Backbone as a ProteinNet text record, in pm:
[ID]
protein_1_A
[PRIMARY]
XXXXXXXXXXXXXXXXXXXXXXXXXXXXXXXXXXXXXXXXXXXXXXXXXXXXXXXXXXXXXXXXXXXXXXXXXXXXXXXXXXXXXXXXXXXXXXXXXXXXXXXXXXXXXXXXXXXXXXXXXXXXXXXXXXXXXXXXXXXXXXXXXXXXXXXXXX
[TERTIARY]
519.8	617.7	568.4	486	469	334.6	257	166.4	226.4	330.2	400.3	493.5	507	584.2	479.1	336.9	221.5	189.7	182.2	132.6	220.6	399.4	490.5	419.5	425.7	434.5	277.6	187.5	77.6	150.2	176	219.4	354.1	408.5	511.7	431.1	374.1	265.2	204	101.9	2.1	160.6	238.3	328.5	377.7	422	453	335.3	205.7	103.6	59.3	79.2	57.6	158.1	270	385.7	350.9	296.5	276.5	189.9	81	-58.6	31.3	149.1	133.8	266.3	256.2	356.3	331.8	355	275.8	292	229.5	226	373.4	409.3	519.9	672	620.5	758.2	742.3	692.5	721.2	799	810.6	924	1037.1	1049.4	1191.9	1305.4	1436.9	1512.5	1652.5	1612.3	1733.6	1867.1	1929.9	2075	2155.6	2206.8	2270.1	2207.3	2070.6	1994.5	1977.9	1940.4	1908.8	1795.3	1706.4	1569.2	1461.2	1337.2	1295.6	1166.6	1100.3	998.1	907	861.7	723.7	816	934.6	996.6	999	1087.7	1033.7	935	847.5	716.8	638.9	655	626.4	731.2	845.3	951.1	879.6	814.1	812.9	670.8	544.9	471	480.8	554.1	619.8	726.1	772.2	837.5	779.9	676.2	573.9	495.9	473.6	359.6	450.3	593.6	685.7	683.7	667.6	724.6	617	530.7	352.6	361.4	357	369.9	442.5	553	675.8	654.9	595.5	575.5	426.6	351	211.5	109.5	181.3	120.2	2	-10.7	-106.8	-76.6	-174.8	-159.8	-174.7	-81.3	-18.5	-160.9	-175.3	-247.7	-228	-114.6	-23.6	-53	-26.9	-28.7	117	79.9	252.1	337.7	320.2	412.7	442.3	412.7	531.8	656.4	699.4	781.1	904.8	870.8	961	934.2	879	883	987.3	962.9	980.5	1084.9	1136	1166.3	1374.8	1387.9	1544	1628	1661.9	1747.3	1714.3	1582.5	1513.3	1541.1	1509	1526.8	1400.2	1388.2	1273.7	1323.6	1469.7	1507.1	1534.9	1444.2	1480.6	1343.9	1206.2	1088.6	1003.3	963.1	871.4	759.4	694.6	551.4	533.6	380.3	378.1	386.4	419.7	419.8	260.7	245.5	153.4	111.6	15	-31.9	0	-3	41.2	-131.4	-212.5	-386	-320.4	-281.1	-319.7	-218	-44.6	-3.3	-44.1	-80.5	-177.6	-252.2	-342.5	-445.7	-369.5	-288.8	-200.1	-171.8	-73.6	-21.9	-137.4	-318.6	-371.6	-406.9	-449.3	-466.2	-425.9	-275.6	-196.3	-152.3	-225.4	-213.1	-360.7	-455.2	-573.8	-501.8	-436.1	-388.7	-298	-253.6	-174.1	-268.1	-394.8	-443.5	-527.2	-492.7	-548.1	-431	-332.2	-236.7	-226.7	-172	-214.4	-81	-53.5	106.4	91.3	27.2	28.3	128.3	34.6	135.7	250.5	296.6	409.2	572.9	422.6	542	582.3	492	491.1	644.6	707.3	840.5	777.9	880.6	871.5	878.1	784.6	811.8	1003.1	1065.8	1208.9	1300.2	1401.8	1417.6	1465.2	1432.8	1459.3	1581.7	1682.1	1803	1850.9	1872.3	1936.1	2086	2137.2	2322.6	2317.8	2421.2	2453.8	2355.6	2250.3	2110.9	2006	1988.3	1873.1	1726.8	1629.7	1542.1	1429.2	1423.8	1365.6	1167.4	1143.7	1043.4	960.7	856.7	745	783.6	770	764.7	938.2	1032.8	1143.1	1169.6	1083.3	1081.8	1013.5	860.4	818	856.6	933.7	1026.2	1128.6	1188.7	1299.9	1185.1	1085.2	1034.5	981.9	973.7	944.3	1042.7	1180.2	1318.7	1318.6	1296.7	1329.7	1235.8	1123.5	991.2	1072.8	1137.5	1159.7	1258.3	1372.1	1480.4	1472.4	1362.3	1293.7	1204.8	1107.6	1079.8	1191.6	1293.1	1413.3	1453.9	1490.7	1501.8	1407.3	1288.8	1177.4	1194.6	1253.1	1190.8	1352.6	1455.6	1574.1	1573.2	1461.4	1473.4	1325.7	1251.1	1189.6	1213.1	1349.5	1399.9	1522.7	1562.1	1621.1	1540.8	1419	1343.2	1295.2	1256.8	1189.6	1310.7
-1938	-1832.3	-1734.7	-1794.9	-1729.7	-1595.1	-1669.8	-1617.7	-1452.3	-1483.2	-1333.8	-1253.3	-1314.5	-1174.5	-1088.5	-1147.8	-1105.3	-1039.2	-1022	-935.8	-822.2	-855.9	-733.7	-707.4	-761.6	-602.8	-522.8	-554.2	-490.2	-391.7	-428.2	-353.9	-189	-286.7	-157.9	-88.5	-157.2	-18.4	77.6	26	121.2	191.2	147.5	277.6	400.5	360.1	423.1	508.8	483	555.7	635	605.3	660.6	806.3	766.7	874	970.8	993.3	1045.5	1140.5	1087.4	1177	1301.7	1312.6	1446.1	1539.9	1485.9	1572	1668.8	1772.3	1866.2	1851.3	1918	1817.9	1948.5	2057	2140.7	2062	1997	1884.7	1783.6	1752.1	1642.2	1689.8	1786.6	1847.5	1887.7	1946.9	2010.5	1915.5	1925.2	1825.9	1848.7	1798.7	1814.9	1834.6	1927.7	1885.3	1751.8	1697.1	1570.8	1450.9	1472.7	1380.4	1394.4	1269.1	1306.3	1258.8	1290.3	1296.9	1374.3	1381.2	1435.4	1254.8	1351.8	1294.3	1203.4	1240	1285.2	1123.2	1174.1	1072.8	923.3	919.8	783.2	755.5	813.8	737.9	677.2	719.9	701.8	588.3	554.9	477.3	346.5	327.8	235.2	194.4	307.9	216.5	184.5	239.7	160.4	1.8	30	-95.4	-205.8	-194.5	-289.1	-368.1	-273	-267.5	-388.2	-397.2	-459.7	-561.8	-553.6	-697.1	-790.9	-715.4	-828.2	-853.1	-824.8	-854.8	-970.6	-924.6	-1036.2	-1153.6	-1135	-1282.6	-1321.8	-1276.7	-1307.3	-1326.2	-1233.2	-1278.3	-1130.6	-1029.5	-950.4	-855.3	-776.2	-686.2	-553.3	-473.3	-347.5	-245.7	-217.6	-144.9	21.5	93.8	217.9	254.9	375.6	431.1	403	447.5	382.6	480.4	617.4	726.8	697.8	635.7	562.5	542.1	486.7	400	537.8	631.3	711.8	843.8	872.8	962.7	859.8	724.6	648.9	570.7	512.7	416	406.4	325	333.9	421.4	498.7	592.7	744	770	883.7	942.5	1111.8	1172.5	1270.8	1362.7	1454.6	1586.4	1616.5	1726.5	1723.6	1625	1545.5	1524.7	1562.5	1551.6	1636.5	1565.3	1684.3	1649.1	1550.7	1611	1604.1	1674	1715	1527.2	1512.6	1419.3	1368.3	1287.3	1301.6	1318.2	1380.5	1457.2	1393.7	1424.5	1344.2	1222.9	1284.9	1208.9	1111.1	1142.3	1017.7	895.4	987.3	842.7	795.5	873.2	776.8	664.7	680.7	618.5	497.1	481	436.6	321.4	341.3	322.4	205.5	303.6	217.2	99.8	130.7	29.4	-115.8	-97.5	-166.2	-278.9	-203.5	-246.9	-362.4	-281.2	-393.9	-507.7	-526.9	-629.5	-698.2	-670.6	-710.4	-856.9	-831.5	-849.8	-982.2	-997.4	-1092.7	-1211.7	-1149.9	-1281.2	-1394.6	-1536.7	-1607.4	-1675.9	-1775.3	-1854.1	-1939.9	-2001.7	-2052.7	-2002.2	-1830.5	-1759.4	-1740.7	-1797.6	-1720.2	-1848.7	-1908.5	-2070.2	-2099.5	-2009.4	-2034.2	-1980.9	-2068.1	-2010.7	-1916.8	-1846.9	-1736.7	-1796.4	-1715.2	-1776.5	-1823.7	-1694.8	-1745.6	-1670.6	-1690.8	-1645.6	-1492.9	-1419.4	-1235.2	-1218.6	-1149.6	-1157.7	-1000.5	-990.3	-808.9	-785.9	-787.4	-784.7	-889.8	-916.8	-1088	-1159.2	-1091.3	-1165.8	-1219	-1351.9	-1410.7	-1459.5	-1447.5	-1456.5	-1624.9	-1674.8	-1806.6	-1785.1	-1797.4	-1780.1	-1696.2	-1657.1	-1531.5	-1455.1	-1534.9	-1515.5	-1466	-1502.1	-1461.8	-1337.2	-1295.9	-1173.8	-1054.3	-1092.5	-1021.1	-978	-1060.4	-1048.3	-941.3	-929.7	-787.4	-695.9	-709.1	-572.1	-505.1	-590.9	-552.9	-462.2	-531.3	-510.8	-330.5	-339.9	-236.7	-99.8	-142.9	-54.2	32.9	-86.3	-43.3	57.9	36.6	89.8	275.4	268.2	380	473.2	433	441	553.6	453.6	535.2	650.8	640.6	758	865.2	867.7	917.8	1027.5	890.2	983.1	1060.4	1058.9	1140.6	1265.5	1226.4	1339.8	1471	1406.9	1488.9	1590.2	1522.2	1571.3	1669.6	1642.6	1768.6	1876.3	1840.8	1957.6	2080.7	1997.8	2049.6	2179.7
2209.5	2184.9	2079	1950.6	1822.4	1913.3	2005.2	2077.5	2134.4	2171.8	2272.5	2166.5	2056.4	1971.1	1938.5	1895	1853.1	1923.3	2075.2	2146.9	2202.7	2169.6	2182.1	2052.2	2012.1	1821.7	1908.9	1939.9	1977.5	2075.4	2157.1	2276.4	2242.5	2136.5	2095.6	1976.7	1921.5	1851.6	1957.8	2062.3	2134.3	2185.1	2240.6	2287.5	2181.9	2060.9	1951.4	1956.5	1920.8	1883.1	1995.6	2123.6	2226.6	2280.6	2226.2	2205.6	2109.2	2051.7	1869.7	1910.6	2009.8	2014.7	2096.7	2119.8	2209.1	2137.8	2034.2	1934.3	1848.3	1879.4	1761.6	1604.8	1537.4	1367.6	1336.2	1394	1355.9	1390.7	1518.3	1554.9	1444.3	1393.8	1304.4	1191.4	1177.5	1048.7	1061	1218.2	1229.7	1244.3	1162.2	1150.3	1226	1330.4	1480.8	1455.5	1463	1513.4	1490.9	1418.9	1438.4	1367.4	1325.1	1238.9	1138.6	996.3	870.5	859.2	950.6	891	1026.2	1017.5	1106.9	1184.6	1276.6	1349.8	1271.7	1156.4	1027.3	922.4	964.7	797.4	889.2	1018	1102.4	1107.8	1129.1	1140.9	993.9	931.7	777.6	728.6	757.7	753.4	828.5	925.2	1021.6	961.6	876.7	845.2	706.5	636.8	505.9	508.7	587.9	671.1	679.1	774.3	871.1	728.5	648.2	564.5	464.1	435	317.7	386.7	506.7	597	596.5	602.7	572	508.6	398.8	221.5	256	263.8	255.2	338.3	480.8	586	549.3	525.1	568.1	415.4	303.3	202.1	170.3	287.5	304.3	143.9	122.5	-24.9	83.7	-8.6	81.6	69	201.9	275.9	245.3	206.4	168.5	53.4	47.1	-78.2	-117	-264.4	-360.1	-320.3	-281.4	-299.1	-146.6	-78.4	50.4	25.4	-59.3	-92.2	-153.6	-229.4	-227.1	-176.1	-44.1	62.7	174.8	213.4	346.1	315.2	164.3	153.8	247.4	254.6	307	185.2	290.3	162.1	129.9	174.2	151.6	257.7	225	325.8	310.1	403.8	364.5	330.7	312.6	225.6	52.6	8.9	-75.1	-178.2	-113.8	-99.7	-171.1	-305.4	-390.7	-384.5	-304.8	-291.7	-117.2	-128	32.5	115.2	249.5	276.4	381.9	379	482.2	565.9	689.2	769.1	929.7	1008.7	1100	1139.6	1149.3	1118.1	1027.1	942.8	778.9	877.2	911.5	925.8	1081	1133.6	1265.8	1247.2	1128.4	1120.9	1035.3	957.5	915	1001	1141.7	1292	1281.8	1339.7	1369.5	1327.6	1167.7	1126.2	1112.7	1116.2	1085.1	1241.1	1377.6	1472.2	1461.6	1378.8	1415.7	1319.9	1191.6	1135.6	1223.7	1314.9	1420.2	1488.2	1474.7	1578.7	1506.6	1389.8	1250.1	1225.4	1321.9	1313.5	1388.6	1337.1	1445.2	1434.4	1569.6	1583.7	1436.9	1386.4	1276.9	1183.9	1172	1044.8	1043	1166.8	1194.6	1206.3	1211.1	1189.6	1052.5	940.6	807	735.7	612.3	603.7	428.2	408.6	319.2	204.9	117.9	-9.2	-35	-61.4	-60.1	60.3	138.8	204	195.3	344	320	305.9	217.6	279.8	323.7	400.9	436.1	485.1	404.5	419	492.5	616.8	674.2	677.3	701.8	795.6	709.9	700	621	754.8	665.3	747.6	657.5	733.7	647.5	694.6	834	837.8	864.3	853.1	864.1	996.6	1094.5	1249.6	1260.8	1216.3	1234.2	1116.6	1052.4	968.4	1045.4	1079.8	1162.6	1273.2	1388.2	1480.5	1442.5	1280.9	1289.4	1242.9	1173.7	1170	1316.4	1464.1	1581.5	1579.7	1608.8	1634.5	1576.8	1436.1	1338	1410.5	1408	1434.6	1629.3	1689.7	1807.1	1815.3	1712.9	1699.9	1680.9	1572.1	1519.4	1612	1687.8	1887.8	1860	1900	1996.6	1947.7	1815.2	1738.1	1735.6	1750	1759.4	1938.5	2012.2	2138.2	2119.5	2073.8	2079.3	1973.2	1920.1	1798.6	1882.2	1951.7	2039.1	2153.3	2228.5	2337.7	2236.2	2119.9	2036	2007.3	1949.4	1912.4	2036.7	2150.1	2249.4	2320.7
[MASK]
++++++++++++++++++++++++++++++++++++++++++++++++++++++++++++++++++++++++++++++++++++++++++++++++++++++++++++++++++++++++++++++++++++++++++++++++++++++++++

């Protein structure tokens, strides 16, 4: 089982990243109708995310720069934003990278339980594999937002 979450998180990255390549870097800023954030701030959200969730399941040392955390962090917005954010290249490569660490995981890690457990309002998370499993969840959710905030801009 630990085998096939490992290879959805692969699979919903290459789609994510595969979606991205045909977005212009001007769509990534414009902030739709009906949303509080744009294209540029999800995606930066999802690898600031991904990036807390390793830390947190796997033990990994963050891969990101620090000024992630208050461009992406929950809560931020990008009207809100005093320094430039990063390029749509930087957080691609970002994407990728973070897909080859994907690829460094094994059912083992995933059977492993957390230092202490995650807690996020109702929901506690005890082991790695069931942490990583909501950052899938989270990362997917964000997808969606992504392709609705596209079909606004367009």
């Amino acid at each position: 089982m630990e085998k096939s979450i490992i290879t959805t998180g692969k699979v919903l990255r290459q789609i994510l990243i595969g979606q991205l390549q045909n977005i212009s870097e001007n769509q990534f800023d414009i902030q739709a109708k009906g949303f509080n954030n744009t294209i540029r701030w999800n995606i930066g959200h999802i690898v600031y995310w991904m990036d807390k969730y390793s830390q947190l399941s796997f033990g990994l040392k963050s891969d990101i720069p620090t000024e992630y955390e208050m461009l992406f962090g929950s809560g931020t917005k990008p009207s809100e934003w005093t320094t430039t954010p990063p390029s749509k290249e930087e957080l691609l490569e970002q994407l990728k990278a973070q897909l080859i660490r994907f690829s460094e995981l094994t059912p083992e890690m995933l059977d492993m339980n957390l230092e202490s457990p995650f807690i996020m309002g109702p929901f506690q998370f005890v082991s790695s594999g069931e942490l990583f499993n909501f950052a899938l969840m989270h990362e997917a959710i964000h997808l969606g937002v992504i392709s609705s905030q596209l079909k606004a801009v367009q």
